[in-house]
Amino acid sequence: MSAPASKAPLRLGLAGLGTVGIGVVKIVQEHAALIEARTGRPVVITAVSARDRTKNRDADLSGYAWETDPVALARREDVDVFVEVMGGHEGPARDATEAAIATGKDVVSANKALLAHHGQALALAAEAAGRVIRFEAAVAGGIPVIKTLTEGLAGNRMKRVMGVMNGSCNYILTRMQAANLSYETVFEEARQLGYLEADPNLDVGGIDAGHKLALLASIAFGTKVSFGAVELEGIGNVSIDDIRLAEDMGYRIKLLGVAQMTGRGLEQRMTPCLVPASHPLGQLQGGTNMVVLEGDSVGQIVMRGPGAGMGPTASAVMGDVIDLARGLHLPTFGQPAATLADPQPAKSATPAPYYLRMTLLDKPGALAKIATCLGEAGVSIDQMRQYRHEGANAPVLIVTHKASRDDIDHAMGRFAATGVLVGAPVALRIEEV
Amino acid sequence: MSAPASKAPLRLGLAGLGTVGIGVVKIVQEHAALIEARTGRPVVITAVSARDRTKNRDADLSGYAWETDPVALARREDVDVFVEVMGGHEGPARDATEAAIATGKDVVSANKALLAHHGQALALAAEAAGRVIRFEAAVAGGIPVIKTLTEGLAGNRMKRVMGVMNGSCNYILTRMQAANLSYETVFEEARQLGYLEADPNLDVGGIDAGHKLALLASIAFGTKVSFGAVELEGIGNVSIDDIRLAEDMGYRIKLLGVAQMTGRGLEQRMTPCLVPASHPLGQLQGGTNMVVLEGDSVGQIVMRGPGAGMGPTASAVMGDVIDLARGLHLPTFGQPAATLADPQPAKSATPAPYYLRMTLLDKPGALAKIATCLGEAGVSIDQMRQYRHEGANAPVLIVTHKASRDDIDHAMGRFAATGVLVGAPVALRIEEV
């Protein structure tokens, strides 16, 4: 082993004193000796910033300089590493991160939105300045997935990366299933329990999870982060009927992110999917996260762990900090940002079976008309069930053979003209895992 | 990011051209451009060694210098990193590793036995020489668990580390359960399929898995590797009856390694245990490995992946090689070997419920005598079942409340004197996961 570059303390400037920030303070204070034994040097906090100094935060902050402005914190001369756990992809978080890089600091960030939107520019700036940005805490909470992908599996050409990375959505879907409740009921429950962001669409619309997927895809495939190219579909249209029907066929519905490099380009989607109930993804309960990493040599690696919370997120932040204390410096996305390729976005090019649920008018020939639309779009049918019903409308479930999303959309476009459809049909991909 | 220390190629000397060695050759050859993009420098093989040069190995080795003696390979001046994938904890593997360190090379090893027996001495030698030894491939095949524990979770005080780390044993146990076959039948099947080591006791006796556990424990708890202190019990006494009875109670039997730091010292055991069928450990099938890492901040992280084979093991070797190419140098066990503590071995100090199965003479008062023995040893009973039977012997199943292994052994010691026992009783820990 090489001795650490310096026995001088590594000095952190901590921006944000919410749950995660206080978690970082606790680890730095309680594990000072442990961390010094592991890194060969002390790791200390010299300064912190947050808006409200008077708030009771259940931690002793008296030894730290206080800045109200995170940009001022980022510029301090007694800070080596700027630790950003504020959140927000514009405003103070962005300004302070840029200021930190401009004044020669390394950055440890838990901010998935900032990196999903500005990761490429920030990485270029950091690399030009000879600094690093690390963001383990931004993806899948306490699971060290960035490190695993960038370092542990670096001998692989990655084939596919998947993940359930929004605990709130997984809570809602598993609770619907377990308690046989509607989406609306469980959504309201989750809101009242404080499980959802102030803007719940960040969670249930798949945006937060989409940010994380875009970051993983960049690292896995050596491409620039392209959040705008992620196909996003939230869980708002998943009904308890879908959950029950999927269960009957041996599947669970998950908000699953998939990034895959294909001959047509980079697929990135964050959508509700059916996965086998017997796969670890299908068995994932509540707020837990899971990532599945598939490489050409290693095959499939599955990692499961807490996706949020004080301890897990602070653990991820400190993993990055300890790497810096040990002198491990890698480019933000695993290779220099200037060498990342422009991804060619491909809309779900990889065919898969699809689950289609719809309600038809109970008229002779209605089902035949739907089947014809599918056939004309080149989609063949694996299973079709019409359920016993009362009244004029018949619930119908179709499982297709493998088809592209384009063909499915094409067929569904034709459904409308048949005049036999009641309401909108639901189409969910059955992901092969 | 810092530029790599040098753009010069990193030159590997590869000792061992079995399955794993050829896997390493393939990755180095097929992913040369990918690896250079990720590390900023070429990674090349300059020389190889194996006993038989004439063997057809399905790889182009023509560009590499050949050494018959791995010690000569380790000493070559055109080698920067000695990659040891031969195996064996004495003889050529040990000699060559020592020679590599003595001549200033870093070492990447897949050799769990060597490190479990001589890890401390080798690490001290390497650190004195300013070199590193890395061994991701020695534990849990393709799962980057060493990196996760040493780096990703380095902000945690680890509480417990568990794992199913011998694929052959897990194959035998899951096959017994799925096909309702005896241990002897499946053992023979596994032997014929080539799933077992030449000395099968390395697998089914828990020795191979015990080596891996001792390495994980050292890293997790900052203690010297102490394989000799691992409580080892193989799977040879697990009967199909045990598997069926455990299943009835919602458990699966796994050869589970557990390392845990307690007030009384370091517990390390590799023994057949009952784990809940609903936990990922209980669901693990066939040759797959799983490790469970529990830290004070992160909570529980579970990693699943292939535990052996050409691709997965070579992937782990190359993860280490790429770290070296990037200039990431950590001490062998995560902190300098000279600072590792002497572990205080504690025999299963942590109490757990136990599963006890025995056969009693069908006489009045037999069960009462057994219950009395347990009571006198301070072990209380949670469940007791006597099964319907024909003939003079009654099968009895007892699940205890939490007890220490010492108390269980104490009670079982008293069973013999009762004169009601037929054969030896079976005691399996029910691990809380």
Short mmCIF file of N, CA and C in Angstrom, two decimals, chain A residues 122-185:
data_model
loop_
_atom_site.label_atom_id
_atom_site.label_comp_id
_atom_site.label_asym_id
_atom_site.label_seq_id
_atom_site.Cartn_x
_atom_site.Cartn_y
_atom_site.Cartn_z
N LEU A 122 -20.70 19.92 -15.05
CA LEU A 122 -20.00 19.94 -13.77
C LEU A 122 -18.76 19.03 -13.81
N ALA A 123 -18.92 17.86 -14.44
CA ALA A 123 -17.78 16.94 -14.51
C ALA A 123 -16.66 17.54 -15.35
N LEU A 124 -17.01 18.16 -16.47
CA LEU A 124 -15.99 18.80 -17.31
C LEU A 124 -15.26 19.88 -16.52
N ALA A 125 -16.03 20.68 -15.79
CA ALA A 125 -15.41 21.76 -15.00
C ALA A 125 -14.49 21.18 -13.93
N ALA A 126 -14.97 20.14 -13.26
CA ALA A 126 -14.16 19.53 -12.19
C ALA A 126 -12.88 18.95 -12.76
N GLU A 127 -13.00 18.26 -13.89
CA GLU A 127 -11.82 17.61 -14.46
C GLU A 127 -10.82 18.65 -14.99
N ALA A 128 -11.35 19.73 -15.53
CA ALA A 128 -10.45 20.80 -15.97
C ALA A 128 -9.68 21.39 -14.78
N ALA A 129 -10.34 21.40 -13.63
CA ALA A 129 -9.71 21.96 -12.43
C ALA A 129 -8.92 20.91 -11.65
N GLY A 130 -8.89 19.69 -12.16
CA GLY A 130 -8.17 18.62 -11.46
C GLY A 130 -8.89 18.16 -10.19
N ARG A 131 -10.20 18.34 -10.15
CA ARG A 131 -10.97 17.93 -8.98
C ARG A 131 -11.94 16.81 -9.35
N VAL A 132 -12.58 16.24 -8.32
CA VAL A 132 -13.54 15.17 -8.59
C VAL A 132 -14.89 15.50 -7.96
N ILE A 133 -15.92 14.96 -8.58
CA ILE A 133 -17.28 15.00 -8.02
C ILE A 133 -17.69 13.56 -7.78
N ARG A 134 -18.17 13.28 -6.61
CA ARG A 134 -18.62 11.92 -6.30
C ARG A 134 -20.07 11.98 -5.84
N PHE A 135 -20.83 10.94 -6.14
CA PHE A 135 -22.27 11.06 -5.86
C PHE A 135 -22.92 9.72 -5.52
N GLU A 136 -22.23 8.89 -4.77
CA GLU A 136 -22.81 7.59 -4.39
C GLU A 136 -24.19 7.74 -3.75
N ALA A 137 -24.35 8.77 -2.92
CA ALA A 137 -25.61 8.94 -2.18
C ALA A 137 -26.76 9.36 -3.07
N ALA A 138 -26.47 9.76 -4.31
CA ALA A 138 -27.54 10.23 -5.20
C ALA A 138 -28.36 9.08 -5.78
N VAL A 139 -27.82 7.88 -5.76
CA VAL A 139 -28.48 6.75 -6.42
C VAL A 139 -28.64 5.58 -5.44
N ALA A 140 -29.88 5.18 -5.22
CA ALA A 140 -30.17 3.97 -4.44
C ALA A 140 -29.65 4.03 -3.01
N GLY A 141 -29.71 5.21 -2.40
CA GLY A 141 -29.45 5.38 -0.97
C GLY A 141 -28.18 4.73 -0.49
N GLY A 142 -28.31 3.79 0.43
CA GLY A 142 -27.14 3.19 1.07
C GLY A 142 -26.43 2.14 0.23
N ILE A 143 -26.99 1.75 -0.91
CA ILE A 143 -26.37 0.71 -1.74
C ILE A 143 -25.20 1.31 -2.51
N PRO A 144 -23.98 0.78 -2.34
CA PRO A 144 -22.84 1.38 -3.06
C PRO A 144 -22.80 0.94 -4.52
N VAL A 145 -23.81 1.36 -5.26
CA VAL A 145 -23.95 0.87 -6.64
C VAL A 145 -23.02 1.59 -7.60
N ILE A 146 -22.77 2.89 -7.36
CA ILE A 146 -21.88 3.63 -8.26
C ILE A 146 -20.49 3.02 -8.20
N LYS A 147 -20.02 2.76 -6.98
CA LYS A 147 -18.70 2.15 -6.81
C LYS A 147 -18.63 0.77 -7.45
N THR A 148 -19.69 -0.01 -7.25
CA THR A 148 -19.69 -1.36 -7.81
C THR A 148 -19.59 -1.31 -9.33
N LEU A 149 -20.35 -0.41 -9.92
CA LEU A 149 -20.40 -0.31 -11.37
C LEU A 149 -19.11 0.30 -11.92
N THR A 150 -18.63 1.37 -11.32
CA THR A 150 -17.47 2.09 -11.84
C THR A 150 -16.17 1.34 -11.60
N GLU A 151 -16.11 0.63 -10.48
CA GLU A 151 -14.84 0.02 -10.08
C GLU A 151 -14.92 -1.51 -10.06
N GLY A 152 -15.79 -2.04 -9.22
CA GLY A 152 -15.80 -3.49 -9.05
C GLY A 152 -16.06 -4.25 -10.35
N LEU A 153 -16.96 -3.71 -11.19
CA LEU A 153 -17.32 -4.40 -12.43
C LEU A 153 -16.66 -3.75 -13.65
N ALA A 154 -15.60 -2.98 -13.43
CA ALA A 154 -14.99 -2.21 -14.53
C ALA A 154 -14.37 -3.09 -15.60
N GLY A 155 -14.19 -4.37 -15.35
CA GLY A 155 -13.67 -5.27 -16.38
C GLY A 155 -14.75 -5.79 -17.32
N ASN A 156 -15.98 -5.38 -17.10
CA ASN A 156 -17.11 -5.84 -17.91
C ASN A 156 -17.58 -4.79 -18.91
N ARG A 157 -18.02 -5.25 -20.07
CA ARG A 157 -18.90 -4.42 -20.88
C ARG A 157 -20.29 -4.64 -20.30
N MET A 158 -20.91 -3.58 -19.81
CA MET A 158 -22.21 -3.76 -19.19
C MET A 158 -23.28 -3.97 -20.26
N LYS A 159 -24.20 -4.85 -19.97
CA LYS A 159 -25.25 -5.15 -20.94
C LYS A 159 -26.58 -4.49 -20.57
N ARG A 160 -26.88 -4.51 -19.30
CA ARG A 160 -28.16 -3.94 -18.86
C ARG A 160 -28.03 -3.57 -17.40
N VAL A 161 -28.66 -2.48 -17.03
CA VAL A 161 -28.71 -2.05 -15.64
C VAL A 161 -30.17 -1.80 -15.31
N MET A 162 -30.64 -2.38 -14.24
CA MET A 162 -32.05 -2.21 -13.87
C MET A 162 -32.14 -1.81 -12.41
N GLY A 163 -33.25 -1.21 -12.07
CA GLY A 163 -33.38 -0.92 -10.65
C GLY A 163 -34.76 -0.45 -10.24
N VAL A 164 -35.09 -0.79 -9.00
CA VAL A 164 -36.23 -0.19 -8.30
C VAL A 164 -35.59 0.81 -7.35
N MET A 165 -35.73 2.10 -7.69
CA MET A 165 -34.91 3.09 -7.01
C MET A 165 -35.72 4.23 -6.41
N ASN A 166 -37.03 4.05 -6.32
CA ASN A 166 -37.83 5.03 -5.59
C ASN A 166 -38.66 4.28 -4.56
N GLY A 167 -38.24 4.42 -3.32
CA GLY A 167 -38.87 3.67 -2.24
C GLY A 167 -40.33 4.02 -2.05
N SER A 168 -40.69 5.28 -2.30
CA SER A 168 -42.09 5.69 -2.11
C SER A 168 -43.00 4.94 -3.08
N CYS A 169 -42.58 4.86 -4.33
CA CYS A 169 -43.38 4.13 -5.32
C CYS A 169 -43.47 2.65 -4.95
N ASN A 170 -42.35 2.10 -4.52
CA ASN A 170 -42.40 0.68 -4.18
C ASN A 170 -43.26 0.43 -2.95
N TYR A 171 -43.22 1.39 -2.03
CA TYR A 171 -44.12 1.29 -0.88
C TYR A 171 -45.57 1.27 -1.34
N ILE A 172 -45.92 2.19 -2.22
CA ILE A 172 -47.31 2.28 -2.67
C ILE A 172 -47.74 0.99 -3.38
N LEU A 173 -46.90 0.49 -4.28
CA LEU A 173 -47.28 -0.70 -5.04
C LEU A 173 -47.37 -1.95 -4.15
N THR A 174 -46.44 -2.09 -3.22
CA THR A 174 -46.50 -3.29 -2.38
C THR A 174 -47.64 -3.19 -1.37
N ARG A 175 -47.91 -1.98 -0.91
CA ARG A 175 -49.03 -1.81 0.03
C ARG A 175 -50.37 -2.06 -0.67
N MET A 176 -50.52 -1.58 -1.91
CA MET A 176 -51.75 -1.86 -2.67
C MET A 176 -51.96 -3.37 -2.75
N GLN A 177 -50.90 -4.07 -3.10
CA GLN A 177 -51.01 -5.52 -3.26
C GLN A 177 -51.34 -6.22 -1.95
N ALA A 178 -50.61 -5.86 -0.89
CA ALA A 178 -50.78 -6.57 0.38
C ALA A 178 -52.14 -6.30 1.01
N ALA A 179 -52.62 -5.05 0.88
CA ALA A 179 -53.86 -4.70 1.57
C ALA A 179 -55.05 -4.61 0.62
N ASN A 180 -54.83 -4.90 -0.66
CA ASN A 180 -55.89 -4.84 -1.66
C ASN A 180 -56.58 -3.47 -1.69
N LEU A 181 -55.77 -2.44 -1.74
CA LEU A 181 -56.30 -1.07 -1.71
C LEU A 181 -56.06 -0.39 -3.06
N SER A 182 -56.85 0.65 -3.31
CA SER A 182 -56.70 1.38 -4.57
C SER A 182 -55.46 2.28 -4.52
N TYR A 183 -55.00 2.66 -5.70
CA TYR A 183 -53.88 3.59 -5.79
C TYR A 183 -54.18 4.87 -5.02
N GLU A 184 -55.37 5.41 -5.21
CA GLU A 184 -55.72 6.69 -4.60
C GLU A 184 -55.64 6.61 -3.07
N THR A 185 -56.14 5.52 -2.52
CA THR A 185 -56.13 5.35 -1.06
C THR A 185 -54.69 5.30 -0.53
#
